[in-house]
């Protein structure tokens, strides 16, 4: 059963003029290509669309590259799933 608070929270998430900023970190395993974001639905308004980056450097000396939607990844804004076109390489141990 949906409560009034639940309905209000859903409404605020979908139609808020102030989307919540958050950061998710995905560590590659060389196999996985799909990840679920911490919060959903994701905002699909251009000014607030997610920025997806990939470290092409090392753990100690990262080089961040911005990925391009529909080229490097696809995103389901309603469910919060991001699917990369190729898996992230296995994450290096920082030690």
PDB file of C-alpha atoms in Angstrom:
ATOM      1  CA  UNK A   1       0.000   0.000   0.000  1.00  0.00           C
ATOM      2  CA  UNK A   2       1.321   3.418  -0.925  1.00  0.00           C
ATOM      3  CA  UNK A   3       1.266   6.098   1.729  1.00  0.00           C
ATOM      4  CA  UNK A   4       0.876   9.814   1.107  1.00  0.00           C
ATOM      5  CA  UNK A   5       4.548  10.274   2.056  1.00  0.00           C
ATOM      6  CA  UNK A   6       5.583   7.644  -0.482  1.00  0.00           C
ATOM      7  CA  UNK A   7       3.506   9.315  -3.197  1.00  0.00           C
ATOM      8  CA  UNK A   8       4.969  12.724  -2.282  1.00  0.00           C
ATOM      9  CA  UNK A   9       8.548  11.386  -2.307  1.00  0.00           C
ATOM     10  CA  UNK A  10       7.997   9.817  -5.729  1.00  0.00           C
ATOM     11  CA  UNK A  11       6.550  13.066  -7.049  1.00  0.00           C
ATOM     12  CA  UNK A  12       9.482  15.104  -5.687  1.00  0.00           C
ATOM     13  CA  UNK A  13      12.029  12.697  -7.193  1.00  0.00           C
ATOM     14  CA  UNK A  14      10.430  12.820 -10.643  1.00  0.00           C
ATOM     15  CA  UNK A  15       9.437  16.459 -10.898  1.00  0.00           C
ATOM     16  CA  UNK A  16      11.787  18.310  -8.568  1.00  0.00           C
ATOM     17  CA  UNK A  17      13.431  21.488  -9.812  1.00  0.00           C
ATOM     18  CA  UNK A  18      16.375  20.633  -7.579  1.00  0.00           C
ATOM     19  CA  UNK A  19      17.719  17.171  -8.433  1.00  0.00           C
ATOM     20  CA  UNK A  20      19.980  15.622  -5.812  1.00  0.00           C
ATOM     21  CA  UNK A  21      23.679  15.351  -6.672  1.00  0.00           C
ATOM     22  CA  UNK A  22      25.428  12.091  -5.864  1.00  0.00           C
ATOM     23  CA  UNK A  23      28.480  10.125  -6.933  1.00  0.00           C
ATOM     24  CA  UNK A  24      28.641   6.387  -7.542  1.00  0.00           C
ATOM     25  CA  UNK A  25      31.918   4.564  -8.098  1.00  0.00           C
ATOM     26  CA  UNK A  26      31.941   1.442 -10.233  1.00  0.00           C
ATOM     27  CA  UNK A  27      34.974  -0.820  -9.972  1.00  0.00           C
ATOM     28  CA  UNK A  28      35.651  -2.909 -13.039  1.00  0.00           C
ATOM     29  CA  UNK A  29      36.063  -6.656 -13.023  1.00  0.00           C
ATOM     30  CA  UNK A  30      36.756  -7.047 -16.750  1.00  0.00           C
ATOM     31  CA  UNK A  31      33.349  -8.735 -17.220  1.00  0.00           C
ATOM     32  CA  UNK A  32      30.446  -6.627 -15.901  1.00  0.00           C
ATOM     33  CA  UNK A  33      28.945  -3.934 -18.108  1.00  0.00           C
ATOM     34  CA  UNK A  34      25.766  -3.005 -16.179  1.00  0.00           C
ATOM     35  CA  UNK A  35      25.480  -1.166 -12.875  1.00  0.00           C
ATOM     36  CA  UNK A  36      22.561   0.144 -10.837  1.00  0.00           C
ATOM     37  CA  UNK A  37      22.946   3.668  -9.508  1.00  0.00           C
ATOM     38  CA  UNK A  38      22.318   4.437  -5.834  1.00  0.00           C
ATOM     39  CA  UNK A  39      19.331   6.689  -6.549  1.00  0.00           C
ATOM     40  CA  UNK A  40      16.629   6.432  -9.171  1.00  0.00           C
ATOM     41  CA  UNK A  41      14.859   7.657 -11.127  1.00  0.00           C
ATOM     42  CA  UNK A  42      17.731   9.635 -12.650  1.00  0.00           C
ATOM     43  CA  UNK A  43      17.073  13.113 -13.978  1.00  0.00           C
ATOM     44  CA  UNK A  44      16.951  13.233 -17.777  1.00  0.00           C
ATOM     45  CA  UNK A  45      16.776  17.027 -18.031  1.00  0.00           C
ATOM     46  CA  UNK A  46      19.831  18.086 -20.054  1.00  0.00           C
ATOM     47  CA  UNK A  47      21.238  20.446 -17.420  1.00  0.00           C
ATOM     48  CA  UNK A  48      21.148  17.695 -14.770  1.00  0.00           C
ATOM     49  CA  UNK A  49      21.953  14.554 -16.776  1.00  0.00           C
ATOM     50  CA  UNK A  50      24.510  12.231 -15.186  1.00  0.00           C
ATOM     51  CA  UNK A  51      28.151  12.710 -16.116  1.00  0.00           C
ATOM     52  CA  UNK A  52      29.779   9.307 -16.594  1.00  0.00           C
ATOM     53  CA  UNK A  53      33.569   9.196 -16.468  1.00  0.00           C
ATOM     54  CA  UNK A  54      36.160   6.436 -16.782  1.00  0.00           C
ATOM     55  CA  UNK A  55      39.682   6.306 -15.362  1.00  0.00           C
ATOM     56  CA  UNK A  56      42.058   5.505 -18.214  1.00  0.00           C
ATOM     57  CA  UNK A  57      45.132   6.104 -16.051  1.00  0.00           C
ATOM     58  CA  UNK A  58      46.301   4.259 -12.967  1.00  0.00           C
ATOM     59  CA  UNK A  59      44.920   4.188  -9.446  1.00  0.00           C
ATOM     60  CA  UNK A  60      47.773   6.393  -8.214  1.00  0.00           C
ATOM     61  CA  UNK A  61      47.636   8.744 -11.208  1.00  0.00           C
ATOM     62  CA  UNK A  62      44.072   8.783 -12.566  1.00  0.00           C
ATOM     63  CA  UNK A  63      43.170  10.227 -15.962  1.00  0.00           C
ATOM     64  CA  UNK A  64      39.421  10.806 -16.161  1.00  0.00           C
ATOM     65  CA  UNK A  65      37.662  10.669 -19.530  1.00  0.00           C
ATOM     66  CA  UNK A  66      34.015  11.732 -19.946  1.00  0.00           C
ATOM     67  CA  UNK A  67      32.019   9.004 -21.690  1.00  0.00           C
ATOM     68  CA  UNK A  68      29.424   9.776 -24.360  1.00  0.00           C
ATOM     69  CA  UNK A  69      25.838   8.592 -23.906  1.00  0.00           C
ATOM     70  CA  UNK A  70      24.595   6.187 -26.622  1.00  0.00           C
ATOM     71  CA  UNK A  71      28.206   5.712 -27.805  1.00  0.00           C
ATOM     72  CA  UNK A  72      30.079   4.558 -24.683  1.00  0.00           C
ATOM     73  CA  UNK A  73      27.038   3.687 -22.542  1.00  0.00           C
ATOM     74  CA  UNK A  74      23.262   3.635 -22.386  1.00  0.00           C
ATOM     75  CA  UNK A  75      21.201   4.643 -19.401  1.00  0.00           C
ATOM     76  CA  UNK A  76      17.716   3.782 -18.218  1.00  0.00           C
ATOM     77  CA  UNK A  77      16.677   6.926 -16.388  1.00  0.00           C
ATOM     78  CA  UNK A  78      13.660   5.329 -14.738  1.00  0.00           C
ATOM     79  CA  UNK A  79      15.421   2.303 -13.221  1.00  0.00           C
ATOM     80  CA  UNK A  80      18.859   3.885 -12.759  1.00  0.00           C
ATOM     81  CA  UNK A  81      20.796   1.227 -14.692  1.00  0.00           C
ATOM     82  CA  UNK A  82      23.847   2.202 -16.750  1.00  0.00           C
ATOM     83  CA  UNK A  83      25.155  -0.253 -19.348  1.00  0.00           C
ATOM     84  CA  UNK A  84      28.612   0.311 -20.813  1.00  0.00           C
ATOM     85  CA  UNK A  85      29.370  -0.792 -24.381  1.00  0.00           C
ATOM     86  CA  UNK A  86      32.493  -2.570 -23.106  1.00  0.00           C
ATOM     87  CA  UNK A  87      33.360  -3.783 -19.605  1.00  0.00           C
ATOM     88  CA  UNK A  88      35.635  -1.777 -17.351  1.00  0.00           C
ATOM     89  CA  UNK A  89      39.052  -3.398 -16.885  1.00  0.00           C
ATOM     90  CA  UNK A  90      39.691  -5.051 -13.570  1.00  0.00           C
ATOM     91  CA  UNK A  91      40.358  -2.466 -10.856  1.00  0.00           C
ATOM     92  CA  UNK A  92      43.896  -2.349  -9.553  1.00  0.00           C
ATOM     93  CA  UNK A  93      44.575  -2.811  -5.865  1.00  0.00           C
ATOM     94  CA  UNK A  94      45.602   0.580  -4.431  1.00  0.00           C
ATOM     95  CA  UNK A  95      48.221  -1.054  -2.189  1.00  0.00           C
TER      96      UNK A  95
END
